[in-house]
Structures are given as structure tokens and as C-alpha cells.
mmCIF file of C-alpha atoms in Angstrom:
data_model
loop_
_atom_site.group_PDB
_atom_site.id
_atom_site.type_symbol
_atom_site.label_atom_id
_atom_site.label_comp_id
_atom_site.label_asym_id
_atom_site.label_seq_id
_atom_site.Cartn_x
_atom_site.Cartn_y
_atom_site.Cartn_z
ATOM 1 C CA MET O 14 -53.085 -5.842 -29.284
ATOM 2 C CA GLU O 15 -50.604 -5.832 -26.183
ATOM 3 C CA GLN O 16 -51.605 -6.712 -22.796
ATOM 4 C CA PRO O 17 -51.892 -4.221 -20.878
ATOM 5 C CA LEU O 18 -50.155 -4.977 -17.491
ATOM 6 C CA LEU O 19 -50.902 -2.648 -14.783
ATOM 7 C CA ALA O 20 -54.320 -1.598 -13.349
ATOM 8 C CA PRO O 21 -56.001 1.518 -14.974
ATOM 9 C CA HIS O 22 -54.942 4.486 -14.925
ATOM 10 C CA PRO O 23 -57.029 6.318 -12.151
ATOM 11 C CA ALA O 24 -57.834 9.072 -14.081
ATOM 12 C CA CYS O 25 -59.089 7.975 -17.124
ATOM 13 C CA GLN O 26 -59.934 4.074 -16.239
ATOM 14 C CA LYS O 27 -58.020 2.723 -19.165
ATOM 15 C CA PRO O 28 -55.697 0.250 -18.481
ATOM 16 C CA LEU O 29 -51.647 0.874 -19.647
ATOM 17 C CA SER O 30 -49.841 -1.239 -21.343
ATOM 18 C CA SER O 31 -45.968 -1.850 -19.274
ATOM 19 C CA ALA O 32 -44.466 0.617 -23.004
ATOM 20 C CA ALA O 33 -47.071 3.255 -21.998
ATOM 21 C CA ALA O 34 -46.841 3.373 -18.083
ATOM 22 C CA ALA O 35 -42.626 2.959 -18.060
ATOM 23 C CA LEU O 36 -43.177 5.815 -20.740
ATOM 24 C CA ARG O 37 -45.680 7.996 -18.077
ATOM 25 C CA LEU O 38 -43.004 7.651 -15.187
ATOM 26 C CA LEU O 39 -40.033 8.665 -18.189
ATOM 27 C CA GLY O 40 -42.158 12.096 -18.641
ATOM 28 C CA ALA O 41 -43.191 12.353 -14.947
ATOM 29 C CA ALA O 42 -39.134 12.887 -14.178
ATOM 30 C CA ALA O 43 -38.450 14.577 -17.479
ATOM 31 C CA VAL O 44 -41.086 17.588 -16.036
ATOM 32 C CA GLY O 45 -39.885 17.260 -12.434
ATOM 33 C CA LEU O 46 -36.002 18.383 -14.129
ATOM 34 C CA LEU O 47 -37.329 20.669 -16.241
ATOM 35 C CA LEU O 48 -39.035 22.479 -13.905
ATOM 36 C CA GLY O 49 -36.293 22.007 -11.776
ATOM 37 C CA LEU O 50 -33.737 23.740 -14.684
ATOM 38 C CA LEU O 51 -36.682 26.117 -15.140
ATOM 39 C CA LEU O 52 -36.614 27.339 -11.489
ATOM 40 C CA GLY O 53 -32.390 27.922 -11.648
ATOM 41 C CA SER O 54 -32.135 24.482 -9.150
ATOM 42 C CA SER O 55 -29.992 22.209 -8.546
ATOM 43 C CA GLU O 56 -32.528 20.896 -6.682
ATOM 44 C CA LEU O 57 -36.452 20.219 -6.755
ATOM 45 C CA LEU O 58 -38.963 18.332 -3.676
ATOM 46 C CA VAL O 59 -40.798 15.325 -4.732
ATOM 47 C CA ASP O 60 -43.749 14.522 -3.260
ATOM 48 C CA SER O 61 -42.870 10.964 -2.534
ATOM 49 C CA GLY O 62 -46.593 9.852 -1.092
ATOM 50 C CA ALA O 63 -47.939 9.815 -4.884
ATOM 51 C CA ARG O 64 -47.390 6.041 -5.437
ATOM 52 C CA GLY O 65 -48.738 5.110 -1.708
ATOM 53 C CA ARG O 66 -45.095 4.955 -0.172
ATOM 54 C CA ALA O 67 -45.340 7.343 2.342
ATOM 55 C CA PRO O 68 -48.078 9.955 4.024
ATOM 56 C CA GLN O 69 -49.345 12.708 1.347
ATOM 57 C CA GLY O 70 -47.487 15.879 1.678
ATOM 58 C CA ARG O 71 -43.862 14.157 2.352
ATOM 59 C CA ALA O 72 -41.296 15.514 -0.026
ATOM 60 C CA ARG O 73 -37.923 15.096 -0.486
ATOM 61 C CA ALA O 74 -34.922 16.574 -2.391
ATOM 62 C CA VAL O 75 -34.116 15.569 -5.857
ATOM 63 C CA HIS O 76 -30.084 16.473 -6.586
ATOM 64 C CA LEU O 77 -30.897 17.574 -10.749
ATOM 65 C CA PRO O 78 -27.600 17.131 -12.827
ATOM 66 C CA ALA O 79 -26.069 20.543 -12.781
ATOM 67 C CA ALA O 80 -23.994 19.878 -16.218
ATOM 68 C CA PRO O 81 -24.890 17.766 -19.149
ATOM 69 C CA ILE O 82 -23.972 13.977 -18.689
ATOM 70 C CA VAL O 83 -21.945 12.747 -22.032
ATOM 71 C CA ARG O 84 -20.370 8.917 -22.372
ATOM 72 C CA ALA O 85 -19.461 6.904 -25.255
ATOM 73 C CA LEU O 86 -20.104 3.223 -24.229
ATOM 74 C CA SER O 87 -16.989 2.368 -25.112
ATOM 75 C CA THR O 88 -14.619 4.017 -23.152
ATOM 76 C CA LEU O 89 -16.966 2.453 -20.357
ATOM 77 C CA PRO O 90 -15.222 -1.050 -18.487
ATOM 78 C CA ALA O 91 -16.658 -4.310 -18.701
ATOM 79 C CA VAL O 92 -17.706 -5.523 -15.314
ATOM 80 C CA ALA O 93 -20.008 -8.875 -13.770
ATOM 81 C CA VAL O 94 -23.901 -8.479 -14.385
ATOM 82 C CA SER O 95 -25.465 -8.353 -10.346
ATOM 83 C CA HIS O 96 -26.549 -12.846 -10.646
ATOM 84 C CA LYS O 97 -24.266 -14.729 -9.653
ATOM 85 C CA GLY O 98 -23.601 -17.470 -11.749
ATOM 86 C CA VAL O 99 -25.118 -15.762 -14.929
ATOM 87 C CA ALA O 100 -21.693 -15.900 -17.501
ATOM 88 C CA GLY O 101 -22.310 -12.189 -18.950
ATOM 89 C CA SER O 102 -20.728 -8.069 -18.532
ATOM 90 C CA LYS O 103 -22.678 -4.796 -18.494
ATOM 91 C CA ARG O 104 -21.758 -1.089 -18.970
ATOM 92 C CA VAL O 105 -23.492 0.944 -16.539
ATOM 93 C CA LEU O 106 -23.704 4.425 -18.355
ATOM 94 C CA LEU O 107 -25.501 6.322 -15.767
ATOM 95 C CA LYS O 108 -25.983 4.834 -12.196
ATOM 96 C CA ARG O 109 -27.938 5.053 -9.418
ATOM 97 C CA GLY O 110 -28.118 9.281 -8.012
ATOM 98 C CA GLU O 111 -26.984 10.691 -11.288
ATOM 99 C CA VAL O 112 -30.552 11.102 -12.784
ATOM 100 C CA PRO O 113 -33.321 11.658 -10.413
ATOM 101 C CA HIS O 114 -35.641 7.938 -10.780
ATOM 102 C CA ILE O 115 -32.711 6.552 -12.681
ATOM 103 C CA ALA O 116 -31.399 3.543 -10.439
ATOM 104 C CA GLN O 117 -29.148 2.145 -13.546
ATOM 105 C CA PHE O 118 -29.099 2.691 -16.867
ATOM 106 C CA ALA O 119 -26.747 -0.168 -18.948
ATOM 107 C CA GLN O 120 -25.995 -2.230 -21.571
ATOM 108 C CA SER O 121 -25.582 -5.834 -20.265
ATOM 109 C CA THR O 122 -24.240 -9.186 -22.906
ATOM 110 C CA LEU O 123 -24.873 -12.364 -21.445
ATOM 111 C CA GLY O 124 -23.934 -15.692 -22.787
ATOM 112 C CA ARG O 125 -25.160 -18.619 -25.239
ATOM 113 C CA GLY O 126 -27.432 -20.296 -22.745
ATOM 114 C CA ALA O 127 -27.139 -17.751 -19.704
ATOM 115 C CA VAL O 128 -30.372 -18.229 -17.158
ATOM 116 C CA VAL O 129 -31.001 -15.223 -14.850
ATOM 117 C CA GLU O 130 -32.685 -16.746 -11.643
ATOM 118 C CA ARG O 131 -36.194 -15.722 -10.946
ATOM 119 C CA HIS O 132 -36.275 -13.017 -8.777
ATOM 120 C CA ARG O 133 -38.026 -9.363 -8.066
ATOM 121 C CA HIS O 134 -37.259 -6.028 -7.157
ATOM 122 C CA THR O 135 -39.258 -3.531 -4.998
ATOM 123 C CA GLY O 136 -38.987 -0.609 -5.532
ATOM 124 C CA LEU O 137 -37.999 -0.455 -9.155
ATOM 125 C CA MET O 138 -39.272 -1.033 -12.617
ATOM 126 C CA GLU O 139 -37.319 -2.504 -15.170
ATOM 127 C CA VAL O 140 -37.504 -1.413 -18.968
ATOM 128 C CA TYR O 141 -34.819 -4.110 -21.725
ATOM 129 C CA PHE O 142 -34.826 -3.708 -25.199
ATOM 130 C CA VAL O 143 -33.478 -6.763 -26.726
ATOM 131 C CA GLU O 144 -30.019 -5.115 -29.526
ATOM 132 C CA GLY O 145 -28.343 -8.789 -30.386
ATOM 133 C CA GLY O 146 -29.550 -12.473 -29.461
ATOM 134 C CA SER O 147 -33.204 -13.422 -28.336
ATOM 135 C CA ALA O 148 -34.044 -14.810 -24.966
ATOM 136 C CA ALA O 149 -37.874 -15.957 -23.022
ATOM 137 C CA PHE O 150 -38.515 -13.579 -20.255
ATOM 138 C CA THR O 151 -40.827 -15.141 -18.101
ATOM 139 C CA LEU O 152 -43.204 -13.048 -16.071
ATOM 140 C CA GLY O 153 -45.743 -13.634 -13.431
ATOM 141 C CA GLY O 154 -45.523 -17.268 -15.219
ATOM 142 C CA LYS O 155 -45.788 -16.389 -18.468
ATOM 143 C CA ALA O 156 -43.474 -16.372 -21.008
ATOM 144 C CA HIS O 157 -42.533 -14.000 -23.279
ATOM 145 C CA ALA O 158 -40.229 -14.163 -26.962
ATOM 146 C CA LEU O 159 -37.994 -11.775 -27.383
ATOM 147 C CA GLU O 160 -35.572 -10.820 -29.858
ATOM 148 C CA VAL O 161 -33.979 -8.072 -31.712
ATOM 149 C CA GLY O 162 -36.004 -4.652 -31.735
ATOM 150 C CA HIS O 163 -38.410 -5.823 -28.851
ATOM 151 C CA MET O 164 -39.032 -4.571 -25.646
ATOM 152 C CA ILE O 165 -40.494 -5.429 -22.390
ATOM 153 C CA ALA O 166 -40.932 -3.714 -19.300
ATOM 154 C CA ILE O 167 -41.214 -5.226 -15.557
ATOM 155 C CA PRO O 168 -43.075 -3.859 -12.815
ATOM 156 C CA GLU O 169 -42.393 -3.260 -9.901
ATOM 157 C CA GLY O 170 -42.799 -6.291 -7.263
ATOM 158 C CA THR O 171 -43.501 -8.828 -10.003
ATOM 159 C CA GLU O 172 -41.313 -12.217 -10.156
ATOM 160 C CA HIS O 173 -39.462 -12.497 -13.121
ATOM 161 C CA TRP O 174 -36.862 -14.514 -15.065
ATOM 162 C CA LEU O 175 -35.028 -15.041 -18.293
ATOM 163 C CA ASN O 176 -33.177 -17.687 -19.940
ATOM 164 C CA VAL O 177 -30.910 -16.365 -23.188
ATOM 165 C CA THR O 178 -32.800 -18.545 -26.372
ATOM 166 C CA GLY O 179 -30.676 -17.996 -29.290
ATOM 167 C CA PRO O 180 -27.882 -19.620 -31.022
ATOM 168 C CA SER O 181 -25.863 -16.493 -29.959
ATOM 169 C CA GLU O 182 -25.652 -13.963 -27.116
ATOM 170 C CA LEU O 183 -27.953 -11.518 -25.906
ATOM 171 C CA ARG O 184 -27.455 -8.104 -26.222
ATOM 172 C CA LEU O 185 -30.152 -6.016 -23.439
ATOM 173 C CA THR O 186 -29.483 -2.184 -23.136
ATOM 174 C CA TYR O 187 -32.337 -1.308 -20.015
ATOM 175 C CA PHE O 188 -32.770 0.879 -17.602
ATOM 176 C CA MET O 189 -33.888 1.137 -13.870
ATOM 177 C CA ILE O 190 -36.432 2.996 -12.629
ATOM 178 C CA ASP O 191 -36.318 3.876 -8.708
ATOM 179 C CA LEU O 192 -39.860 4.177 -7.710
ATOM 180 C CA ASN O 193 -39.327 4.991 -4.371
#
């Protein structure tokens, strides 16, 4: 059974797994996007106080894409990963501002033995899916062995790091959710 990583949802008082929390966030973004499209608007007002980051009732405009975004991973340039000293690259499919609440959607490749140093994110949640290789992700001091087909959702503010553990490079597809 999956260990819950987040506090219980106030409406049902049941713990949410990290995967359920990520799906809830994505579901909220999708509902917002659909409402905007149904209303024929390219902007949607979002209550930014829903997570306690701003006083209730304060809303901000979220720009919605005017047309579908279609990109092929193979045509995107490989750029260096954001973490200093890490041998690897990423191809960014979506960047901040292109889709509401998505700070980045990308595929990253890290070399054998690569180590991403311990860090944390404010205002972001990360969700990784392992497509190749294996790694040890450590969240809040607890190691999680991941291999092909596994996913991990990292809540905002959680200290985390990873080590590529297998004999081959690690390939991750991931997205970062903007919680602000």
C-alpha cells in the first residue's frame, strides 16, 4: 500500500497519496482550462487564496492557450539540466506561461552515477516518471528506489535529492506544477 505523503483532505479526512494529490492538482488545472474554453475566454480568474498563499477572494488572471500546442520531443534542442555539476540534459516540451499551473514539462537524461544534490522548491510540486534506468530518490531523509515504470510526486518544500543507481543513464519525464 502506498504511503500517504500529504495531510488528509479536509472534506473527507482521508490521507491523499502523492499520486492522488498530483492528480487533484492537474484536475483543478484542467477544470479551469475547460471553463475558460467553454466561456470563450482566453483568461480565467483563479482564486490564489485557495492554498492559503493570499487572502481569500484575491484572484489573478491565468492566460489560456489560444490554440493547441503540438511539439515533437525529437525536434527540441537538448539543454543542460538546471542542477550545477550534473552530467545530463533535458528537452523542454512546455515552459512556464504556456499552460496554466505548469512550470515545466520535460524529459531529462542523467548520466551513470549522476547525483543531483539536496534541494527543495517553494511554490512548486514535481512529478517524475522513470522511463529508463534506475535511481534512488531521497525525500525528507527517506530513500525510494525507482526503476522503469515508477513515478514519484514530490510535495512543495520537501527536501530531496537523487542518485542514478543503475548501470545505464536515467531517463525521466517530469512536470513541475506551479502552486502560486
